[in-house]
Amino acid sequence: MMRLALGTVVVSLAAASALVAADPPPGIPSISSVAPLAIAPGTATKISLVGANLAVEPQLWTGFPVAQAAWIKPAESKKPDLTHAAFTLQPDPSVGPGIYGLRVVTPGGVSNLKLIMVDDLPTVPEKSDNKSREKAQTLKLPVAIDAACEAETSDFYAFEVKAGDRLSIETVARRLGTPVDATIRLLDAAGRELAYADDDETAGADARLSHRFEQAGQYFVEVRDVRYLGSGSYRYRLRIGNFPLAATPYPAAVQKGAKATVEVATLDGGQLQPIAVAVPADSAERFHGLAVSYGKGQGSGFTTALVGDGAEQIETEPNDSPEQAAPLETAGAMNGRIAAPGDRDYFRFRAKKGNQIRFVGRTRSFGSPTDLYLRLFSGDGKRQLAEADDQGLDEGALEAKIDADGEYLLVVEDLIGRGGPAYTYRLEIDVDRPRLAVSLDADKYDVPRAGIAQLKATIVRGGFEGPVRFRFEGGPEGVQLITGANLGTTGSLLTLFVPSSVAPGTPLVGRVLAEATAGDVQLAVPAGTSSALKKSLGGVAPPALDGLVAVGVAAADVAYFQFSTKTPTVAVAPGAKKAEFVVAVDRQKAAKDAVVDLNVYGLPAGFKAAPVKIDKGKNEATLVVECPADAKPQEIAFVVVGTSTVTKKMVQGSLADLKLAVGSTTTTSATKPPAAKPATTKPAEKKPAGKPVAAAKQPTTVAVRKPTQVEP
Ligand SMILES: [Ca+2]
Ligand SMILES: [Ca+2]
Ligand SMILES: [Ca+2]
Ligand SMILES: [Ca+2]
C-alpha cells in the first residue's frame, strides 16, 4: 500500500514541477491607490491602479453596473510590471453621482476594496507648485480637482465669482478612504479669511462649506491636512460649484414595493424638492443612492437611504410632550428626526403583559450625526421603565419586557441635545420577535481552487438559543458554506468551499445569509461587514457595501502537501451504504511533522463523510463515504481538502475532481496515475491567461511551488 501511494506521488510531483518552472501561480492582488479618485457618469475614463500582483489578466469588479471595464494591456516587455494596471472604465448611464466600491480579480485571487466616486463635475489635475496665493492654481468653475496634500504646506486655488454667486466647497477624501483630515479656508483677494471648515456632521473628517459672495472678484481656497500631514497617499478631491451639501435623507428608509417621497437635508440652507423613490418589491437593494442638484451642470450632492421590507412609519410633529405623543404601530419601523436642538419625539403605543418589545436604532450607518437616547415610560409619563444609549456597533437599541397591559411612551432624543435637519433616525420595532444579527470578520476571503476559506461570524441572539445556519447567496452553483465549530453562543467558525468548477479569476461577490428557527419564527438576516470595511478603508464603511463579501478563487495555495489517491473514482456497489478510499500525503519539509485534517466537500444532502486525520509519522488515512439507502445510481463530483497549521497559519491542499460512482462496481485501476484522470474533467476556464497556470491545469493535485526554481 505505502509503496503504491508513494509511487503515485512521484508521478504527480514530476508533472507539477515541470509546470511550475513554466509559470508560477500568481499572488493575491492588492490595490494601494486608484487615480483619478472619480470618473464621470456614463463616460469612459482611464483609471490607473497601483498595488501588487495586479497585471495578471485582471478584471475589475465594481459596485455599479458598467458599460465597459476593460484592462488596458501594457505593451509586451521583458519584465511584466505587476504593480500597475490600467482600465477603461465606463459606468452604465443609469449610475448616478456617489461613492462606490471597486476590486481587482485575477487568477491569484481578489484584491482589497477601494472606493471611487462617480462625479458629474469635470475633473482637472492639481498643478504641483500651488503652494501660495501668488502661485494658486486658477480654476474655471464649476470644477473638481484631483489633488494630494503635502506635509507642512497648503494647496491654493484661485477663481472668479460674480456678485451674488453662491458656492459649495468640499473635500472628498476620508469618504473615499484616504487618510486626509482636510481643512478648507476661503480667502478674499487680500487674503482675509471669509470662511473655514474642518470636520462635518455627516461627512466626518471631510471639510465642507458654502458661501454667498457679495462682491465680484477673485477669491482663494486653501486646503491642507489639519495635522499638516501629507504624502502621495494623502489624496483628496476638491469640489467647487453651486451644488447641495447633501446630508441625510428623511425619512431615512423607504419600503420595498411602495412609493415614497424623500427629502434630502442640506448643510448649506438650500431647499430641495422632495424626491420620489420607488424600490421594486423584488429588489435585492438594501440601500438606495440619492443624488441632488440645484441645476444642471453645477454638480451634485449625494447621500444614501435605507431600504426596508416592512412598513416605514414617519413621525408627526409636534410630538414634544406626553400629551402630544403620536401613535406608533409596534411593527415595521419609525422614521423621525431631531429637527432642532432639544427636540424630543414622544410616541405612544399599546402593549400586553409579557410582551418583549425592542427598538433598534439606525443613525451613523447612513451618515446621521444623531446619538440616539431612547427611554421607555409608563403611559402617564411618570415612571421610566428602561433607557438606552448606543454601545459599540449598536446605534441605540432599547429592549424591555412589558409588565402590564396598557399604554406606554417611547421618548427619542439626541444624547447631548443636538439637533437639526440632518439629525434623522430610524427605529426598527419588534414585539416578541427573536433577534438575530451577524457580522463577519472580513469583507473578502481568498480560496485556492477546490479549496476552502474560514470565516468567523459574530452572532448576536435575542430570545432564542437554537443553531444558526449559514449559506452563501449570489455565488455559482456548488459554493457551500458549512457551519463548523461553535465559538460559544456568540460566534461560529464557517467553512466556505468553492468547487473546482469555479475557475481561478472568476469574480465572486455575494452575501452570507444567516438563518435560524426560533419557535415558529423563521429568521433570515444578511451578515454585516461594516467593521471589517472600516478596518480596510481607514474608518469609513459606505452603507451600500455593507455585507457584500468578495471571494477570490486562486490558482493555488502555497503547497505544503501533495495529496494522491489510487481511486479517483470511488465505487459504491449497488445497495451498499458506504464506500472507503485511501488518501495519501507527501509533506514538504516545512510541514514534515504536520498533522493533516482531511475533509470531504461537495457531497449532496444525505451523503456524509466524517473528517479523518493523518497523524504525524503517518502518510495516509482511510475516508468512509456514507450513502443514503435510497440513493439512485449516479456520479457525484467531490473534493478532499487537507488542512493543517504550519507556522501558526492554516494551510491547505486538495484532491479535486474525485467521483463517487453510486450503483457501480467499477473501481479505478490502481496503476493509473491520478494526475492523468482530470484532463477529461477539467472545468471550462473562462480565459486561459497566457501561459497555463500550474494548478489550474493540474486539478487532482496541488502544484508544489518552489519559487527559487522559477525562471522568468
Ligand atoms: Ca497638493
Ligand atoms: Ca477635517
Ligand atoms: Ca422630531
Ligand atoms: Ca418632537
XYZ file of C-alpha atoms and ligand atoms in Angstrom:
716
model
C 0.000 0.000 0.000
C 2.647 2.502 1.017
C 4.813 1.773 -1.968
C 1.959 2.285 -4.355
C 0.966 5.576 -2.738
C 4.493 6.894 -2.903
C 4.836 5.781 -6.496
C 1.773 7.845 -7.382
C 3.201 10.874 -5.634
C 6.394 10.762 -7.640
C 4.430 10.867 -10.880
C 2.407 13.882 -9.759
C 5.435 15.725 -8.458
C 7.274 15.429 -11.739
C 4.277 16.765 -13.642
C 3.775 19.622 -11.229
C 7.411 20.690 -11.210
C 7.516 20.926 -14.971
C 4.546 23.274 -14.938
C 5.846 25.334 -12.036
C 9.050 26.007 -13.908
C 6.976 27.399 -16.768
C 4.878 29.857 -14.764
C 4.383 30.301 -11.012
C 0.837 30.774 -9.738
C 0.052 34.482 -9.389
C -0.134 36.012 -5.909
C -3.212 37.627 -4.358
C -3.736 41.092 -5.891
C -3.909 44.224 -3.751
C -4.603 47.874 -4.559
C -2.882 50.734 -2.759
C -4.187 53.582 -4.905
C -6.680 54.437 -7.634
C -6.252 57.511 -9.847
C -8.184 59.608 -10.549
C -10.407 59.493 -7.471
C -13.509 59.920 -9.627
C -14.889 59.008 -13.018
C -17.581 60.804 -14.996
C -21.124 59.398 -15.281
C -21.742 57.439 -18.459
C -18.323 58.318 -19.877
C -15.236 56.174 -20.467
C -12.368 57.229 -18.187
C -8.906 55.733 -17.906
C -8.138 54.724 -14.334
C -4.723 53.637 -13.091
C -4.235 51.300 -10.154
C -1.058 50.837 -8.139
C -0.558 47.825 -5.885
C 0.744 44.277 -6.074
C 0.026 41.264 -8.296
C -2.290 43.407 -10.420
C -1.329 42.812 -14.028
C -2.218 39.119 -14.344
C -5.228 39.091 -16.663
C -7.028 41.390 -14.223
C -10.744 42.042 -14.236
C -12.490 44.877 -12.416
C -15.371 44.283 -10.066
C -17.349 47.469 -9.462
C -20.265 48.152 -7.144
C -22.189 49.633 -10.087
C -23.230 48.299 -13.496
C -20.727 49.136 -16.224
C -20.931 49.792 -19.940
C -17.226 48.994 -20.164
C -14.461 47.850 -17.801
C -11.540 46.780 -19.964
C -7.956 46.136 -18.954
C -5.505 48.229 -20.951
C -2.884 45.604 -21.629
C 0.623 47.035 -21.450
C 2.939 46.573 -24.390
C 4.855 43.294 -24.354
C 8.012 43.787 -22.391
C 10.632 41.503 -20.930
C 9.677 42.006 -17.326
C 5.965 42.476 -16.707
C 5.191 45.134 -14.098
C 2.751 43.533 -11.700
C 2.443 46.691 -9.580
C 0.382 48.675 -12.088
C -2.801 48.075 -14.031
C -4.903 50.488 -16.057
C -8.508 50.136 -17.174
C -11.021 51.921 -19.332
C -13.985 52.265 -17.023
C -17.354 53.484 -18.193
C -20.334 53.338 -15.830
C -23.712 52.374 -17.158
C -25.755 55.526 -17.935
C -28.081 54.619 -15.025
C -25.295 55.148 -12.456
C -25.643 58.464 -10.630
C -23.125 60.509 -8.659
C -21.964 58.819 -5.459
C -19.246 56.676 -3.905
C -18.851 53.067 -4.990
C -16.601 50.065 -4.411
C -14.006 48.588 -6.741
C -11.841 45.455 -6.628
C -9.417 43.682 -8.939
C -9.933 39.972 -9.579
C -7.158 37.828 -11.064
C -6.334 34.116 -11.159
C -4.369 34.905 -7.963
C -7.470 35.957 -6.007
C -9.382 39.128 -5.198
C -7.973 42.456 -4.027
C -8.909 44.628 -1.099
C -11.791 47.043 -1.650
C -11.088 50.571 -2.870
C -13.567 53.409 -3.273
C -14.141 55.511 -6.349
C -16.521 58.378 -6.928
C -18.819 58.890 -9.874
C -18.865 62.680 -10.167
C -20.742 64.927 -12.577
C -18.274 67.784 -12.030
C -15.447 67.930 -14.588
C -12.065 66.857 -13.188
C -8.782 68.724 -13.555
C -5.455 67.547 -12.120
C -3.696 69.586 -9.468
C -0.718 71.744 -10.505
C 2.140 70.874 -8.203
C 3.518 74.369 -7.447
C 0.283 75.783 -5.970
C 1.877 76.430 -2.582
C 0.983 80.120 -2.103
C -1.760 82.548 -3.071
C 0.626 84.039 -5.615
C 1.070 80.637 -7.272
C -2.531 79.493 -6.770
C -3.920 77.186 -9.437
C -6.522 79.086 -11.448
C -9.854 77.308 -11.756
C -12.813 77.685 -14.050
C -15.965 76.827 -12.112
C -17.712 74.523 -11.534
C -14.883 72.005 -11.221
C -13.299 69.250 -9.149
C -9.555 68.939 -8.598
C -7.833 65.582 -8.156
C -5.133 66.542 -5.667
C -2.883 65.483 -2.797
C -1.720 67.115 0.446
C 1.981 67.587 1.005
C 3.399 67.735 4.539
C 3.745 71.138 6.274
C 2.204 73.068 3.367
C -1.134 74.168 1.930
C -2.541 73.958 -1.590
C -4.021 77.177 -3.064
C -6.653 77.601 -5.753
C -7.977 80.848 -7.290
C -11.290 81.562 -9.018
C -13.505 84.456 -10.055
C -17.119 84.999 -8.984
C -19.907 87.452 -9.768
C -21.676 89.391 -7.041
C -24.414 87.222 -5.520
C -22.898 83.892 -6.584
C -23.321 81.036 -4.148
C -20.776 78.222 -3.987
C -20.345 74.980 -2.116
C -16.762 73.932 -1.489
C -15.958 70.469 -0.180
C -13.215 67.900 0.007
C -13.967 64.236 -0.631
C -11.086 62.319 0.927
C -11.902 60.367 4.077
C -15.180 59.379 2.437
C -13.024 57.778 -0.281
C -10.848 56.035 2.289
C -7.778 58.314 2.060
C -6.014 59.410 5.270
C -6.506 63.187 4.728
C -8.254 65.098 7.522
C -8.847 68.192 5.399
C -9.457 71.799 6.331
C -10.646 74.473 3.909
C -10.162 78.231 4.196
C -11.974 80.624 1.866
C -9.954 83.823 1.387
C -10.669 87.105 -0.371
C -8.243 88.779 -2.796
C -6.396 90.384 0.122
C -6.001 87.036 1.936
C -8.641 87.709 4.614
C -10.456 84.580 5.804
C -14.156 84.565 4.863
C -14.980 81.017 5.939
C -13.297 77.982 7.471
C -14.270 74.310 7.656
C -12.636 71.285 9.216
C -14.893 68.344 10.051
C -18.521 67.880 9.156
C -21.553 66.363 10.882
C -22.274 63.925 8.093
C -19.054 63.867 6.048
C -16.771 63.186 9.016
C -13.186 64.414 8.551
C -14.008 65.869 5.130
C -14.361 69.666 5.158
C -17.443 71.317 3.653
C -18.617 74.930 3.491
C -20.892 77.126 1.431
C -20.664 80.863 0.821
C -22.623 83.616 -0.898
C -20.301 86.240 -2.410
C -21.467 89.833 -2.008
C -18.761 91.247 -4.230
C -17.491 90.131 -7.589
C -13.794 89.405 -7.890
C -11.061 86.897 -7.282
C -11.128 84.566 -4.277
C -8.895 81.770 -2.986
C -9.375 78.366 -1.419
C -6.626 76.970 0.796
C -6.629 73.234 1.530
C -4.388 71.362 3.941
C -4.432 68.418 6.306
C -5.387 69.677 9.775
C -2.317 67.908 11.202
C -0.098 69.281 8.389
C 0.444 65.693 7.207
C 0.908 64.765 3.588
C 2.415 62.393 1.039
C 1.474 60.702 -2.196
C -1.278 58.729 -0.445
C -2.878 61.869 1.117
C -5.191 62.371 -1.800
C -8.303 64.480 -1.883
C -10.889 65.655 -4.328
C -11.804 69.346 -4.029
C -15.249 70.124 -5.442
C -16.408 73.682 -6.110
C -19.768 74.598 -7.603
C -23.310 75.601 -6.773
C -24.352 72.127 -5.614
C -26.146 70.987 -2.430
C -24.031 69.905 0.519
C -26.284 66.889 0.963
C -26.621 65.488 4.467
C -29.124 62.738 5.265
C -32.417 61.601 3.755
C -35.737 61.938 5.578
C -37.342 59.551 6.053
C -34.111 57.564 6.371
C -35.721 54.482 4.849
C -38.105 53.592 2.049
C -40.191 50.447 1.865
C -39.639 47.992 -0.965
C -42.563 47.861 -3.337
C -44.051 51.134 -2.040
C -43.853 54.673 -3.349
C -42.028 57.037 -1.044
C -41.139 60.711 -1.014
C -37.752 61.550 0.458
C -36.378 64.937 1.487
C -32.634 65.435 1.497
C -31.386 67.841 4.161
C -28.602 70.199 3.125
C -25.931 71.862 5.235
C -25.947 74.985 3.048
C -29.516 76.040 3.816
C -30.602 75.231 0.276
C -34.103 73.841 -0.250
C -34.522 70.798 -2.441
C -37.671 69.397 -3.959
C -38.663 66.086 -2.335
C -37.593 63.095 -4.422
C -39.989 60.308 -5.409
C -38.363 56.928 -4.743
C -39.789 53.547 -5.722
C -37.670 50.483 -4.948
C -39.243 47.410 -6.602
C -40.633 44.743 -4.250
C -38.229 42.112 -5.622
C -35.142 44.312 -5.396
C -32.086 42.952 -3.597
C -31.121 46.558 -2.778
C -30.636 47.294 0.900
C -29.570 50.886 0.309
C -30.641 53.389 -2.291
C -28.287 56.114 -3.533
C -29.723 59.620 -3.934
C -28.112 62.445 -5.927
C -29.414 66.022 -5.736
C -28.537 69.240 -7.561
C -29.578 72.916 -7.804
C -29.318 72.921 -11.568
C -27.813 71.111 -14.483
C -24.071 71.480 -14.873
C -23.437 72.645 -11.296
C -22.593 69.240 -9.854
C -24.499 67.068 -7.403
C -24.579 66.235 -3.736
C -25.214 62.640 -2.768
C -26.473 60.548 0.130
C -27.950 57.106 0.784
C -31.383 55.970 2.016
C -32.037 52.631 3.697
C -34.373 50.122 2.090
C -36.774 48.230 4.382
C -39.087 45.267 3.873
C -41.819 46.356 6.291
C -43.944 49.454 6.774
C -41.922 52.658 7.233
C -43.812 54.973 9.605
C -42.955 58.673 9.775
C -43.226 60.804 12.918
C -45.811 63.581 13.197
C -44.669 66.824 14.793
C -45.381 68.371 17.216
C -44.793 65.365 19.466
C -42.748 67.095 22.142
C -44.625 66.029 25.292
C -46.591 63.030 26.610
C -49.801 64.885 25.694
C -48.655 65.324 22.092
C -47.378 61.746 21.728
C -48.364 60.333 18.343
C -49.440 56.707 17.948
C -46.800 54.182 16.925
C -47.518 50.818 15.340
C -45.428 48.129 17.005
C -44.224 46.649 13.707
C -42.003 47.756 10.838
C -40.013 50.905 11.542
C -40.469 54.516 12.695
C -38.564 57.304 10.943
C -38.006 60.602 12.689
C -35.574 63.427 13.102
C -34.347 65.579 15.933
C -35.257 68.634 13.876
C -33.783 71.243 16.220
C -31.586 71.198 19.340
C -33.625 69.914 22.280
C -36.325 68.302 20.111
C -37.924 65.312 21.804
C -40.135 62.862 19.991
C -42.826 61.124 22.040
C -44.544 58.017 20.684
C -47.468 56.211 22.286
C -48.148 52.511 21.823
C -50.149 49.703 23.407
C -48.527 46.548 24.688
C -49.554 43.488 26.637
C -48.159 41.984 29.798
C -45.257 39.705 28.927
C -44.519 41.369 25.566
C -40.832 41.644 24.791
C -40.533 44.895 22.857
C -37.445 46.059 21.042
C -36.459 49.281 19.252
C -33.249 49.064 17.203
C -31.896 52.431 16.046
C -30.026 53.274 12.847
C -28.173 56.583 12.515
C -24.412 56.632 11.880
C -24.515 53.801 9.365
C -26.288 56.098 6.869
C -24.473 59.298 7.844
C -26.767 60.745 10.507
C -24.975 62.513 13.364
C -27.739 61.643 15.867
C -26.532 59.926 19.040
C -29.791 58.219 19.960
C -31.010 58.311 23.529
C -34.128 56.183 23.981
C -36.356 55.964 27.049
C -39.457 53.934 27.760
C -42.112 55.319 30.138
C -45.436 54.215 31.540
C -48.390 55.682 29.631
C -48.764 58.620 32.027
C -45.108 59.529 31.510
C -44.421 59.258 35.251
C -42.488 56.020 35.502
C -39.307 55.364 33.489
C -39.058 51.657 32.650
C -35.908 51.461 30.521
C -33.318 53.615 28.781
C -30.644 53.027 26.164
C -27.760 54.803 24.513
C -25.569 53.403 21.735
C -22.898 50.837 22.576
C -20.131 49.674 20.284
C -21.535 48.867 16.879
C -25.025 49.299 18.253
C -26.533 52.645 17.213
C -29.010 52.725 20.105
C -31.255 49.784 20.944
C -33.839 49.562 23.707
C -35.364 46.287 24.799
C -37.887 45.784 27.588
C -40.298 43.243 28.968
C -43.759 44.750 29.455
C -45.154 44.033 32.933
C -48.783 45.075 32.474
C -51.336 45.559 29.689
C -51.672 49.189 28.740
C -50.227 52.254 27.070
C -46.555 53.102 27.002
C -44.455 56.037 25.844
C -41.205 55.924 23.909
C -39.121 59.120 24.031
C -36.428 59.713 21.432
C -33.812 62.446 21.626
C -30.150 63.185 20.969
C -27.975 62.209 23.928
C -26.411 65.659 24.233
C -29.353 67.688 22.985
C -28.117 68.442 19.479
C -30.441 68.607 16.516
C -31.032 69.926 13.000
C -32.379 68.833 9.629
C -29.628 66.206 9.242
C -30.397 64.522 12.597
C -32.581 61.772 11.200
C -33.057 58.352 12.730
C -34.843 55.087 12.100
C -36.116 52.651 14.726
C -36.922 49.075 13.839
C -39.729 47.818 16.045
C -40.216 44.206 17.060
C -42.578 42.614 19.557
C -41.910 39.097 20.839
C -39.654 38.521 17.866
C -36.359 36.767 18.430
C -33.373 38.785 17.313
C -30.546 37.636 15.112
C -27.678 39.868 13.998
C -24.470 38.566 12.465
C -21.216 40.202 11.422
C -18.203 38.745 9.639
C -14.511 39.164 10.411
C -13.607 40.194 6.852
C -15.133 41.596 3.680
C -13.062 39.330 1.421
C -11.717 35.797 1.551
C -9.244 34.024 -0.694
C -9.787 30.391 -1.555
C -7.429 28.162 -3.515
C -9.175 26.386 -6.367
C -11.179 23.433 -4.994
C -10.299 24.678 -1.526
C -11.739 26.370 1.493
C -11.646 29.613 3.446
C -12.540 30.054 7.081
C -14.956 32.805 8.064
C -15.556 33.952 11.617
C -19.108 35.051 12.278
C -20.057 37.001 15.385
C -23.645 36.299 16.383
C -25.999 38.422 18.472
C -29.092 36.472 19.529
C -32.103 37.630 21.438
C -34.877 35.392 22.676
C -33.656 32.091 21.229
C -30.776 29.703 21.661
C -31.078 27.345 18.711
C -28.492 26.875 15.992
C -27.797 29.422 13.262
C -27.358 28.104 9.723
C -25.420 29.921 7.047
C -25.397 29.978 3.288
C -23.616 31.943 0.607
C -26.038 33.822 -1.607
C -25.049 35.076 -5.033
C -22.298 32.615 -5.899
C -22.250 29.971 -8.620
C -23.664 26.507 -8.014
C -21.645 24.325 -5.703
C -20.334 27.065 -3.430
C -21.036 25.781 0.069
C -20.941 27.444 3.457
C -20.591 24.890 6.224
C -21.144 25.773 9.859
C -18.250 24.401 11.803
C -17.062 24.794 15.343
C -19.377 26.805 17.516
C -17.391 29.590 19.115
C -19.579 29.684 22.207
C -23.034 31.184 21.767
C -21.721 34.404 20.238
C -19.815 33.158 17.254
C -19.331 30.491 14.698
C -16.496 29.336 12.500
C -17.717 28.813 8.952
C -16.025 26.963 6.145
C -16.563 28.292 2.643
C -15.944 25.707 -0.051
C -15.568 26.667 -3.702
C -15.782 23.715 -6.086
C -13.255 23.117 -8.837
C -15.854 24.107 -11.439
C -15.241 27.742 -10.444
C -12.159 28.777 -12.398
C -9.431 30.900 -10.825
C -10.034 34.566 -11.601
C -13.825 34.260 -11.535
C -15.301 37.375 -9.880
C -17.422 36.130 -6.992
C -19.251 38.648 -4.796
C -22.253 37.711 -2.717
C -23.740 37.775 0.751
C -23.614 35.432 3.707
C -27.144 34.735 4.912
C -27.707 33.651 8.499
C -30.882 31.705 9.166
C -32.437 30.317 12.305
C -35.669 28.813 13.514
C -36.840 30.314 16.765
C -40.102 28.732 17.888
C -42.427 29.260 14.935
C -40.473 32.261 13.625
C -38.061 31.898 10.707
C -35.239 34.415 10.886
C -33.019 35.290 7.927
C -30.524 38.134 8.029
C -27.562 39.037 5.849
C -24.268 39.097 7.754
C -22.723 42.574 8.031
C -19.168 43.534 7.152
C -19.066 47.171 8.256
C -16.403 46.754 10.953
C -14.192 44.792 8.548
C -14.722 47.533 5.933
C -13.775 50.222 8.445
C -10.516 48.424 9.170
C -9.738 48.099 5.490
C -10.855 51.602 4.423
C -9.378 53.757 7.180
C -12.507 54.195 9.254
C -15.286 54.501 6.669
C -17.851 51.926 5.608
C -20.166 53.122 2.828
C -23.572 51.641 3.748
C -24.227 50.218 0.284
C -21.134 47.999 0.605
C -22.053 46.541 3.996
C -22.494 42.782 3.750
C -21.014 42.319 0.285
C -18.452 39.531 0.587
C -15.839 39.012 -2.127
C -14.324 35.579 -2.633
C -11.098 35.271 -4.581
C -10.585 31.953 -6.310
C -6.855 31.437 -6.712
C -4.959 29.069 -8.932
C -3.137 27.536 -5.971
C -2.192 27.959 -2.358
C 1.415 27.717 -1.288
C 1.710 23.956 -1.360
C 2.879 22.225 1.762
C 1.187 18.985 0.838
C 0.755 16.785 -2.161
C -2.273 14.517 -1.921
C -2.970 11.498 -4.025
C -5.310 8.552 -4.214
C -5.363 5.361 -6.166
C -9.129 5.618 -6.578
C -10.205 8.930 -8.110
C -13.495 7.195 -8.844
C -14.884 5.684 -5.673
C -17.446 2.993 -6.418
C -20.457 2.358 -4.194
C -21.738 -1.096 -5.086
C -25.496 -1.373 -5.773
C -27.330 -1.418 -2.429
C -24.179 -0.640 -0.430
C -24.417 2.042 2.237
C -20.800 3.090 2.213
C -17.531 3.107 0.355
C -13.961 3.552 1.512
C -10.951 5.073 -0.136
C -7.414 5.922 0.891
C -5.781 9.334 0.585
C -2.017 9.639 0.849
C 0.005 12.750 1.604
C 3.515 13.815 0.758
C 4.616 16.638 3.048
C 7.035 19.404 2.169
C 9.930 19.850 4.553
C 8.372 22.846 6.346
C 5.353 20.686 7.170
C 7.062 17.365 7.799
C 5.563 16.965 11.298
C 2.169 18.407 10.432
C -0.993 16.568 11.415
C -3.293 16.834 8.399
C -7.088 17.005 8.706
C -8.933 15.576 5.725
C -12.470 16.767 4.962
C -14.784 15.835 2.128
C -16.678 18.670 0.351
C -19.203 18.818 -2.429
C -21.401 15.844 -1.496
C -25.151 16.398 -1.784
C -27.550 16.272 1.170
C -27.882 12.797 2.674
C -24.306 11.799 1.922
C -21.758 12.049 4.717
C -18.051 11.582 5.208
C -16.548 12.064 8.649
C -13.294 14.021 8.796
C -10.157 11.972 9.418
C -6.615 12.816 10.469
C -3.292 11.803 9.008
C -1.137 11.811 12.128
C 2.488 12.819 12.423
C 4.634 9.998 11.102
C 1.755 8.574 9.017
C 1.305 9.107 5.291
C -2.239 8.054 4.605
C -5.728 7.718 6.011
C -8.940 5.961 5.023
C -12.074 8.018 4.374
C -15.548 6.494 4.535
C -18.405 7.954 2.494
C -21.871 7.053 3.797
C -24.717 6.970 1.289
C -28.473 7.090 1.885
C -30.138 3.702 1.387
C -32.345 5.033 -1.416
C -29.549 6.726 -3.395
C -30.083 6.338 -7.136
C -27.219 5.278 -9.388
C -25.324 8.462 -10.211
C -21.894 10.061 -10.408
C -21.145 12.767 -7.854
C -18.119 15.064 -8.089
C -16.414 15.739 -4.776
C -13.218 17.061 -3.304
C -10.990 16.151 -0.388
C -9.368 19.150 1.288
C -6.466 18.622 3.646
C -5.718 21.343 6.160
C -3.096 21.824 8.803
C -1.417 24.527 10.810
C 2.070 25.446 9.656
C 3.877 28.334 11.327
C 0.594 29.215 13.073
C -1.309 29.615 9.793
C -3.955 27.381 8.289
C -2.548 25.805 5.135
C -4.333 23.505 2.747
C -4.183 21.384 -0.327
C -6.815 19.389 -2.128
C -7.635 16.417 -4.258
C -10.120 17.827 -6.735
C -12.466 16.217 -9.214
C -12.933 12.942 -7.373
C -16.043 10.968 -8.240
C -18.441 8.907 -6.240
C -19.970 6.310 -8.589
C -23.146 5.216 -6.827
C -24.503 1.874 -8.004
C -21.269 0.941 -9.744
C -18.874 -1.898 -9.196
C -16.167 -0.428 -11.412
C -13.151 0.601 -9.434
C -10.427 2.685 -10.966
C -7.277 0.922 -11.990
C -4.607 1.214 -9.332
C -1.900 1.568 -11.946
C -3.435 4.702 -13.408
C -1.788 7.853 -12.040
C -4.500 10.192 -10.756
C -2.945 13.192 -12.485
C -3.997 11.779 -15.828
C -7.653 11.465 -14.942
C -8.753 15.093 -14.552
C -7.625 16.072 -18.012
C -11.038 14.930 -19.191
C -12.977 16.583 -16.360
C -11.138 19.874 -16.331
C -13.568 22.775 -15.860
C -14.148 25.141 -18.716
C -11.829 28.007 -17.978
C -13.151 31.417 -18.804
C -9.957 32.759 -20.228
C -6.713 30.847 -20.344
C -4.323 33.596 -19.301
C -1.263 33.454 -21.478
C 0.766 30.511 -20.326
C -1.047 27.813 -18.393
C -1.197 28.307 -14.659
C 0.181 25.299 -12.886
C -2.577 24.292 -10.527
C -5.385 25.247 -12.854
C -4.164 22.640 -15.294
C -3.452 20.144 -12.582
C -6.702 19.811 -10.719
C -6.094 16.477 -8.997
C -3.035 17.621 -7.114
C -1.826 20.873 -5.718
C 1.224 22.062 -7.559
C 4.339 22.050 -5.480
C 5.546 25.593 -5.555
C 9.253 26.140 -5.481
C 9.768 29.818 -6.228
C 13.532 29.552 -6.248
C 13.325 27.284 -9.277
C 11.178 29.610 -11.291
C 12.719 31.089 -14.347
C 11.103 34.145 -15.812
Ca -1.021 69.448 -3.305
Ca -11.285 67.752 8.668
Ca -38.853 65.054 15.679
Ca -40.554 66.418 18.507
